[in-house]
Short mmCIF file of C-alpha atoms and ligand atoms in Angstrom, two decimals:
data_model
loop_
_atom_site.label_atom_id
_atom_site.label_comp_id
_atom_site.label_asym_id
_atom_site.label_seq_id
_atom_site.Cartn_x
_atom_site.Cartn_y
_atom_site.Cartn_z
CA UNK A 1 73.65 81.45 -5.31
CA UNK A 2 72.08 80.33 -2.19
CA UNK A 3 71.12 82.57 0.75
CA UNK A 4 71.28 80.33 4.23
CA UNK A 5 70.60 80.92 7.71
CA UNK A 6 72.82 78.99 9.84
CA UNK A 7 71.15 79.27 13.92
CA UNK A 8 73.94 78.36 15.81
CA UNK A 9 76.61 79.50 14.24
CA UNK A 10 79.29 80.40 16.65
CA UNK A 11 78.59 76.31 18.28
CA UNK A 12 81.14 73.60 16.97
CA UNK A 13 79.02 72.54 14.06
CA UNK A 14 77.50 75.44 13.06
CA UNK A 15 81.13 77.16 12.22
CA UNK A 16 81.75 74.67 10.36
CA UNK A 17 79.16 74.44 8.75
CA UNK A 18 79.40 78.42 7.69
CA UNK A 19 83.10 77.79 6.69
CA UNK A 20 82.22 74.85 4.50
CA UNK A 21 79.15 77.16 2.92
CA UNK A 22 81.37 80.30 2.52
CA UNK A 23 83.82 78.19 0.82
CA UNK A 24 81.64 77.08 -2.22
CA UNK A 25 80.37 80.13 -2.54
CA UNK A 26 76.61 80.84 -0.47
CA UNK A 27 75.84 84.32 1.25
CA UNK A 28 75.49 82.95 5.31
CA UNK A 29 73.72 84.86 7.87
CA UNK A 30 75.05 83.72 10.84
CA UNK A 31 72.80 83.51 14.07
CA UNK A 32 73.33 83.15 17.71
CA UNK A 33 72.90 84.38 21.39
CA UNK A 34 77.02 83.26 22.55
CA UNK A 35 75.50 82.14 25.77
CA UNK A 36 77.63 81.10 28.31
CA UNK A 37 76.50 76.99 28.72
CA UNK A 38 80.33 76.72 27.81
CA UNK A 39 83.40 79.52 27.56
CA UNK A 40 81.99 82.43 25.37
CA UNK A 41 85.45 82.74 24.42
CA UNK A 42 85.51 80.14 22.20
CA UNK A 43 82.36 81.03 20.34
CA UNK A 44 84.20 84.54 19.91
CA UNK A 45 87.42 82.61 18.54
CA UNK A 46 84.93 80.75 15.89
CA UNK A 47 83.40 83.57 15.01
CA UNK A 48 86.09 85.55 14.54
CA UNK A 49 87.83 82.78 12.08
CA UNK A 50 84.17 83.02 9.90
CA UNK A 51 84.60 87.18 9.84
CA UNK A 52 88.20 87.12 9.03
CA UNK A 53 87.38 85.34 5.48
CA UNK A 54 85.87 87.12 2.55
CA UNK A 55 82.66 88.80 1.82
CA UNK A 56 79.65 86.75 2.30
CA UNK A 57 79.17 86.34 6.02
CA UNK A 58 77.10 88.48 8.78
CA UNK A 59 76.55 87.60 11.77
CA UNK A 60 73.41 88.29 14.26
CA UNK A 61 73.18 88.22 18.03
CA UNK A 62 70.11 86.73 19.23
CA UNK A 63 68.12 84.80 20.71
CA UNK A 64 66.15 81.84 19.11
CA UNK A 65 63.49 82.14 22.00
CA UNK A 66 62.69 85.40 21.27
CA UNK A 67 60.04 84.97 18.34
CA UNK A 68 59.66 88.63 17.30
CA UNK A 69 63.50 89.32 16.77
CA UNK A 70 63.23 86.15 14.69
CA UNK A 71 60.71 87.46 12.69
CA UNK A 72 62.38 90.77 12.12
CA UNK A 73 65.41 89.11 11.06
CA UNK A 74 63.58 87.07 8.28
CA UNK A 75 61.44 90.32 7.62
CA UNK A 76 64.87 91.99 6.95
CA UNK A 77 65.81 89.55 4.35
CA UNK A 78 63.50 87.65 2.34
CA UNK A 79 65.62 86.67 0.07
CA UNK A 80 66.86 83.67 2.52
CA UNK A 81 66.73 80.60 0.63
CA UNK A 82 68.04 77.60 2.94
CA UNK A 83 68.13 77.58 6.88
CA UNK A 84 70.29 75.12 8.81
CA UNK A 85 69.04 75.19 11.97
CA UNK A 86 71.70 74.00 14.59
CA UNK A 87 71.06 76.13 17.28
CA UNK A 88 70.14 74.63 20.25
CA UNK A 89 70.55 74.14 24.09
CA UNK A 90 73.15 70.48 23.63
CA UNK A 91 74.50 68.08 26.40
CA UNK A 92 72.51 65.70 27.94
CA UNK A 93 73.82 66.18 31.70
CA UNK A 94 73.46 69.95 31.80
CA UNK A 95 69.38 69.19 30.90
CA UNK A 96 69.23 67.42 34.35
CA UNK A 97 70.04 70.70 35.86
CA UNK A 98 68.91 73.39 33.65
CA UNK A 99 65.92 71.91 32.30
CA UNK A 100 64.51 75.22 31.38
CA UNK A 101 67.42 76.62 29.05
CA UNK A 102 65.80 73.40 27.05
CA UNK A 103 62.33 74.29 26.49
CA UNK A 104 63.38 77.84 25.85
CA UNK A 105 66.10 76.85 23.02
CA UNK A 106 64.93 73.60 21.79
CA UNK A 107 61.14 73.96 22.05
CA UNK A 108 60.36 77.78 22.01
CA UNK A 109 63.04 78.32 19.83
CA UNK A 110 62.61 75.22 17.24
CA UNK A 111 59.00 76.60 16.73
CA UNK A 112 60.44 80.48 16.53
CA UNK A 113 62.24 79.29 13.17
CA UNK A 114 59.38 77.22 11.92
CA UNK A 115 57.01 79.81 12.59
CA UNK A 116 59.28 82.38 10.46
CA UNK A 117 59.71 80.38 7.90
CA UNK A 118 55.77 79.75 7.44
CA UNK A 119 55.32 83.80 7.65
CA UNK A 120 58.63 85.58 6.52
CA UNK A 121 60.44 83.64 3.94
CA UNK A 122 59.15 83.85 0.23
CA UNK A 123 62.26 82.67 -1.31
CA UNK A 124 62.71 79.24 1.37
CA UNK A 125 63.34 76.14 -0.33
CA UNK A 126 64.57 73.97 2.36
CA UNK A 127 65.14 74.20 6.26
CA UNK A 128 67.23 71.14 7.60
CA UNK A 129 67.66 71.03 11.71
CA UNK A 130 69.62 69.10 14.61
CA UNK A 131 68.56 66.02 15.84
CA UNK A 132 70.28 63.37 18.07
CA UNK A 133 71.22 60.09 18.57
CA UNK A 134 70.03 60.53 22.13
CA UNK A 135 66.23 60.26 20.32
CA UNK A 136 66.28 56.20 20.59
CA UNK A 137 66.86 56.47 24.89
CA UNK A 138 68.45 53.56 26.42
CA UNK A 139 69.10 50.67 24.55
CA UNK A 140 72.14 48.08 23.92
CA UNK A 141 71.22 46.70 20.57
CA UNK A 142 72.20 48.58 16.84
CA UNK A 143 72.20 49.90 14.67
CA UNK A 144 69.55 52.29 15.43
CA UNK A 145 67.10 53.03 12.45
CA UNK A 146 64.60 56.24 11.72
CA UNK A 147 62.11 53.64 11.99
CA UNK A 148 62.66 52.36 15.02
CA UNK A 149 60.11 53.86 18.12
CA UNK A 150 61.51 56.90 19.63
CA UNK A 151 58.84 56.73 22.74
CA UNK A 152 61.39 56.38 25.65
CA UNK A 153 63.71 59.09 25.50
CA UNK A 154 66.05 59.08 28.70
CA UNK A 155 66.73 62.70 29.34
CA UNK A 156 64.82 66.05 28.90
CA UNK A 157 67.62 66.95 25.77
CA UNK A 158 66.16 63.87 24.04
CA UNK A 159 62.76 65.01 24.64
CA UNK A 160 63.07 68.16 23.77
CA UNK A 161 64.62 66.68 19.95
CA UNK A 162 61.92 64.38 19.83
CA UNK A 163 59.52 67.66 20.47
CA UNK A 164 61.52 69.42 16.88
CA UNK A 165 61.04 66.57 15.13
CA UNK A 166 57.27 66.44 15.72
CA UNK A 167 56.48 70.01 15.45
CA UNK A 168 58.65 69.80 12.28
CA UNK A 169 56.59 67.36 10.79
CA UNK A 170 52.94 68.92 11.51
CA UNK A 171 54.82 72.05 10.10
CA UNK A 172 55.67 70.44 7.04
CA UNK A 173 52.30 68.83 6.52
CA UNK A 174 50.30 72.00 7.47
CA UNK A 175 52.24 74.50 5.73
CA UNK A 176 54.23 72.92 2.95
CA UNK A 177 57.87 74.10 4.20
CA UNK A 178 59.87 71.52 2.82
CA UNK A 179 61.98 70.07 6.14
CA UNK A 180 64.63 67.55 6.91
CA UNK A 181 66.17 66.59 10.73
CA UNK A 182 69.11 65.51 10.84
CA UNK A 183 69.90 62.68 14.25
CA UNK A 184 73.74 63.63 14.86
CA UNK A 185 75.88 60.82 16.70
CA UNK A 186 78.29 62.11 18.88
CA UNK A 187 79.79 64.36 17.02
CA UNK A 188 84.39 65.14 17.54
CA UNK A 189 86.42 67.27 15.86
CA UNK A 190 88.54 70.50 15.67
CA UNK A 191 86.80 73.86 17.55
CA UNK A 192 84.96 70.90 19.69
CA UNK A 193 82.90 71.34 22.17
CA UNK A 194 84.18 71.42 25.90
CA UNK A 195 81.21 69.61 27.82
CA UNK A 196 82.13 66.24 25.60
CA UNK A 197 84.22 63.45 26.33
CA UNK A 198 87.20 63.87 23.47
CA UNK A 199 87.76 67.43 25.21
CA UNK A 200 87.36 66.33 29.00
CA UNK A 201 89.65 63.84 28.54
CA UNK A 202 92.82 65.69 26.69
CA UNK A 203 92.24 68.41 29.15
CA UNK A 204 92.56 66.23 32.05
CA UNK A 205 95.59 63.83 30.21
CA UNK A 206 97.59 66.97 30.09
CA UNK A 207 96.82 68.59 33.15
CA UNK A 208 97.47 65.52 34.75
CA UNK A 209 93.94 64.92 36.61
CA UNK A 210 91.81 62.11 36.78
CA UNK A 211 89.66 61.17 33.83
CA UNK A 212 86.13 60.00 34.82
CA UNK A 213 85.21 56.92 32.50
CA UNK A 214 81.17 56.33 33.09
CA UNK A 215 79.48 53.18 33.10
CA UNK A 216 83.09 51.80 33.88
CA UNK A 217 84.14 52.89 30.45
CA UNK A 218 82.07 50.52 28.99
CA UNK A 219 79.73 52.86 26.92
CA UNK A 220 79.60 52.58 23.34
CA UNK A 221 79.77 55.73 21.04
CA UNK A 222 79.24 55.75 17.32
CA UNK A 223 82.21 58.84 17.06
CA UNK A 224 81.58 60.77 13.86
CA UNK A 225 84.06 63.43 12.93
CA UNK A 226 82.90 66.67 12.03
CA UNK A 227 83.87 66.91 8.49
CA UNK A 228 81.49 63.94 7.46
CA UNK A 229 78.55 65.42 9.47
CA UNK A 230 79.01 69.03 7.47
CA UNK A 231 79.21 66.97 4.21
CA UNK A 232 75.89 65.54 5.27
CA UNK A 233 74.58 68.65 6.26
CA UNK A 234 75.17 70.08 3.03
CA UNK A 235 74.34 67.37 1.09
CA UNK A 236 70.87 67.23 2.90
CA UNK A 237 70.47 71.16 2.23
CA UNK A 238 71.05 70.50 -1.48
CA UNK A 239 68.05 68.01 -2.39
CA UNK A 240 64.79 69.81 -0.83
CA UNK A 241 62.09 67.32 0.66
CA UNK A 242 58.97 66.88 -0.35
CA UNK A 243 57.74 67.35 3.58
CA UNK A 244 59.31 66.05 6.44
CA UNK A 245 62.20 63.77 6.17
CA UNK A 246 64.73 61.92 8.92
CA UNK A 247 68.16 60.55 8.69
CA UNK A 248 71.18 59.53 10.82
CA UNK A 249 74.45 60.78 10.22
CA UNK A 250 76.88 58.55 12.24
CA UNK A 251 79.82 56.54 11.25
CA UNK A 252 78.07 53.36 12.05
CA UNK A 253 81.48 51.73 14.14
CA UNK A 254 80.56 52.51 18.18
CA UNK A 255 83.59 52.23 20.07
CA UNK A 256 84.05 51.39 23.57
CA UNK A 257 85.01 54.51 25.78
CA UNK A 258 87.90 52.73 27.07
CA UNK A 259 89.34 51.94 23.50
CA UNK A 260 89.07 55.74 22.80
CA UNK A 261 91.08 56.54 25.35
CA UNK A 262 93.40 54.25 24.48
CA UNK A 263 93.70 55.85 21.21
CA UNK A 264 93.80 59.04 23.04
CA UNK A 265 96.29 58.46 24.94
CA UNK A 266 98.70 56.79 22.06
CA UNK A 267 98.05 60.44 19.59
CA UNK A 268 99.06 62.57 23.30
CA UNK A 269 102.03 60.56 24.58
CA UNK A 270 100.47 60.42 27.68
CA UNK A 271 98.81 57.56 30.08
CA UNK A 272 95.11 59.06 31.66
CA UNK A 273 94.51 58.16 35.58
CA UNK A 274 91.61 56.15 34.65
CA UNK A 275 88.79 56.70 37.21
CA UNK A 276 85.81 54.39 36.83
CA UNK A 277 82.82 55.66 38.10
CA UNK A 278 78.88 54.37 37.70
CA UNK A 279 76.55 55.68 35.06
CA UNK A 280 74.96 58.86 34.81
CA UNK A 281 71.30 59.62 34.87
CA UNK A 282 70.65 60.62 31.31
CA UNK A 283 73.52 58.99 29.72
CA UNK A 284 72.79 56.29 27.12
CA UNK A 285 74.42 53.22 26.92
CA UNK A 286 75.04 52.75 23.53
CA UNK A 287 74.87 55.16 20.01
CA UNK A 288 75.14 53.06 16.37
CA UNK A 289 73.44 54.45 13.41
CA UNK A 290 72.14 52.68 10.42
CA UNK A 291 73.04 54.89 7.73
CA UNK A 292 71.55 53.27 4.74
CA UNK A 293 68.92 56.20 3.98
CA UNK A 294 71.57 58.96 3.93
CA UNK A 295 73.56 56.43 1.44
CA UNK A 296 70.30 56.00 -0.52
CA UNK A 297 69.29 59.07 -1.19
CA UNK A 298 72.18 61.16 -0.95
CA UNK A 299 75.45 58.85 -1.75
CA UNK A 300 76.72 60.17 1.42
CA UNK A 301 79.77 57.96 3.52
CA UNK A 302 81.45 59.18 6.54
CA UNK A 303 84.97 59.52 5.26
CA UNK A 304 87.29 60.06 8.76
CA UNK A 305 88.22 56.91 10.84
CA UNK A 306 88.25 57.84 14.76
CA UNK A 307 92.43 57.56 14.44
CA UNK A 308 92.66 60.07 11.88
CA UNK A 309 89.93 62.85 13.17
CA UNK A 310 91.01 62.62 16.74
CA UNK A 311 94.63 63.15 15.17
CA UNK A 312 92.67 66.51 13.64
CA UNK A 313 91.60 67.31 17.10
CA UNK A 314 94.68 66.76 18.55
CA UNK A 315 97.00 68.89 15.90
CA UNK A 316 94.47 71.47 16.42
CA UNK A 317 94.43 71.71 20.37
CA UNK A 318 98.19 71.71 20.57
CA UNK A 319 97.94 75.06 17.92
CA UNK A 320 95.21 76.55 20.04
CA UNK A 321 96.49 75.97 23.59
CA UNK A 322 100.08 75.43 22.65
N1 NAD B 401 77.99 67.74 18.94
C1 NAD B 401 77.26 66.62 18.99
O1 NAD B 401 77.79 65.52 19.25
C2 NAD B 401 75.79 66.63 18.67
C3 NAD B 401 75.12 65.40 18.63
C4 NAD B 401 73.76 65.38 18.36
C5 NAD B 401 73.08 66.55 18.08
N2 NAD B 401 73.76 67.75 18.11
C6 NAD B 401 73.00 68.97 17.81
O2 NAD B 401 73.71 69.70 16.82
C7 NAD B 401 73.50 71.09 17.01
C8 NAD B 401 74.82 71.81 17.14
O3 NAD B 401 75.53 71.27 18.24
P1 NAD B 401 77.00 71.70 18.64
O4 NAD B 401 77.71 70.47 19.09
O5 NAD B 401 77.59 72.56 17.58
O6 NAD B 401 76.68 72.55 19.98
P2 NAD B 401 77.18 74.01 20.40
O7 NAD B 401 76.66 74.21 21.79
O8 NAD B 401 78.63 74.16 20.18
O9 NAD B 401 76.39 74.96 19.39
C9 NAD B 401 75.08 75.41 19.61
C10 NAD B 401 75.09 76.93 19.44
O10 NAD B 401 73.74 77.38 19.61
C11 NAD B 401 73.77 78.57 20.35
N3 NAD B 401 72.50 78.71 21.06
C12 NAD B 401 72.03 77.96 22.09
N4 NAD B 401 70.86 78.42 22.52
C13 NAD B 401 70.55 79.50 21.74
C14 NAD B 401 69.47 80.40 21.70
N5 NAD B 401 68.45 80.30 22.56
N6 NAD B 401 69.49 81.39 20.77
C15 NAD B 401 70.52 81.50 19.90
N7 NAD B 401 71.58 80.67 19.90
C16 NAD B 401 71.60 79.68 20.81
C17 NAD B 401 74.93 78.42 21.33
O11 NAD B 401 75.43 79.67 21.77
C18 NAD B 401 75.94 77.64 20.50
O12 NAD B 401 76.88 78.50 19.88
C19 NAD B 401 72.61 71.22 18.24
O13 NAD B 401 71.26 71.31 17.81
C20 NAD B 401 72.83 69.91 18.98
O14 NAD B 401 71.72 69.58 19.79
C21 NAD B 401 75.09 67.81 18.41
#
């Protein structure tokens, strides 16, 4: 049986990423600092649906920045054998005006984990982390590969990804720890996240406000439902690296903005006041992932079209909020 470290684990992916582990069977420690970037609330509600299920789960508050209570936590159990490390300060507007809650999580707190893992874990076999999408900065043309040049990021977020991926990979040279990143796109499902489009936009459909479409609507998003990016995430976990490795998980179809809402609006019942307002700093214009390597080497294929997982979303909203 494994033991694995899940950072983040009250955040959208990270609980499902523990539920998915718990199910087959791993021991999770569960880490995070519930910080308030969005409604603490919810992080409690995740939380408290990983708890509620058998043995196997702990959970500890703390903070990734803070590199001794790191330590002590790996000190306190050597026996860790996998860490998925999805903690992290997300959202690429918030880094415009909080740029400091970046470096702390992303930068000081990426290196906290590496920094354990050279010291305090005998037993480690494999650490896989969160990158983005956002890594490739502004550009119009796709699919997006690992090898393409990641030089121009467009927003401190991105930076601070491109930052873990580079101290990742000096880690894994210097000091052996096996490590694979991970470059999420856009990411929707069940338990979402409330600082992302799919959320803004039901809230505001049935509360009857304006929805804000960027860029006129005309962005392109490569949605990826949550399901296939756990199944990735595991699958990653499973086959060890021989040092550092990158891969995309993304559905590889980018939709329009505006064609999402219309498929919004079809699984609520409801029309949106459409508001069509100018780009934001930060924003990119376009997300498509090549997905070959994750294919390759792991016979991993997103599974959920964006019909069917925003019909997840949907069901599940409707239980939650009523
Ligand atoms: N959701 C997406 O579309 C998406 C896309 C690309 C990359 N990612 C990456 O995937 C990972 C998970 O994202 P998510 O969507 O679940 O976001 P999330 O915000 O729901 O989860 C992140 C969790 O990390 C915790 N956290 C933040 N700073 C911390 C700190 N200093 N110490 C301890 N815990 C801290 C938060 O409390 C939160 O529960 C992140 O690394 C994010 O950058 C997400």
């Amino acid at each position: 049986m494994s033991v694995v470290l899940v950072t983040g684990v009250a955040g959208f992916i990270g609980s499902h990423l523990a539920a998915a582990l718990l199910a087959r069977g791993e021991e999770v420690i569960g880490l995070d600092n519930l910080n308030s970037y969005y409604d603490p609330k919810l992080k409690q509600a995740r939380l408290d649906h990983l708890i509620g299920r058998p043995a196997g789960f702990s959970f500890h508050r703390l903070d990734l920045a803070d590199n001794d209570a790191v330590a002590r936590l790996f000190q306190s159990r050597p026996d860790i054998t996998h860490i998925a490390h999805l903690g992290a300060q997300a959202g690429v507007r918030w880094s415009l005006e909080a740029p400091f809650a970046y470096t702390a999580a992303n930068v000081t707190g990426h290196l906290s984990v590496l920094e354990a893992a050279r010291h305090h874990a005998p037993a480690l076999r494999h650490m896989v982390y969160a990158s983005t999408s956002s890594v490739y900065g502004s550009r119009m043309e796709g699919p997006f590969r690992e090898t393409d040049p990641i030089n121009r990021p467009a927003s401190l977020y991105a930076a601070t990804k491109i930052a873990d991926e580079a101290m990742s990979s000096a880690y894994a040279d210097l000091y052996g720890i096996p490590l694979t990143g991970l470059r999420f796109f856009t990411v929707y499902g069940p338990w979402g996240r409330p600082d992302m489009a799919y959320w803004l936009f039901t809230d505001a459909i049935l509360k009857g406000r304006p929805v804000r479409l960027f860029n006129e609507g005309q962005m392109r998003r490569d949605f990826t439902y949550v399901d296939d990016i756990v199944a990735g995430v595991m699958a990653a976990l499973d086959h060890p690296a021989t040092g550092h490795r990158l891969y995309n998980i993304g559905h590889s179809q980018p939709e329009r903005l505006l064609d999402f809402l219309d498929i919004l609006e079809e699984l609520l019942g409801r029309k949106a006041i459409r508001e069509l307002v100018a780009n934001q700093p930060g924003d990119v214009p376009n997300t498509f992932a090549d997905t070959t390597a994750m294919r390759r080497d792991f016979g991993w294929q997103p599974s959920t079209g964006l019909r069917q997982g925003l019909g997840h979303f949907v069901t599940w909203w409707r239980g939650h909020f009523g």
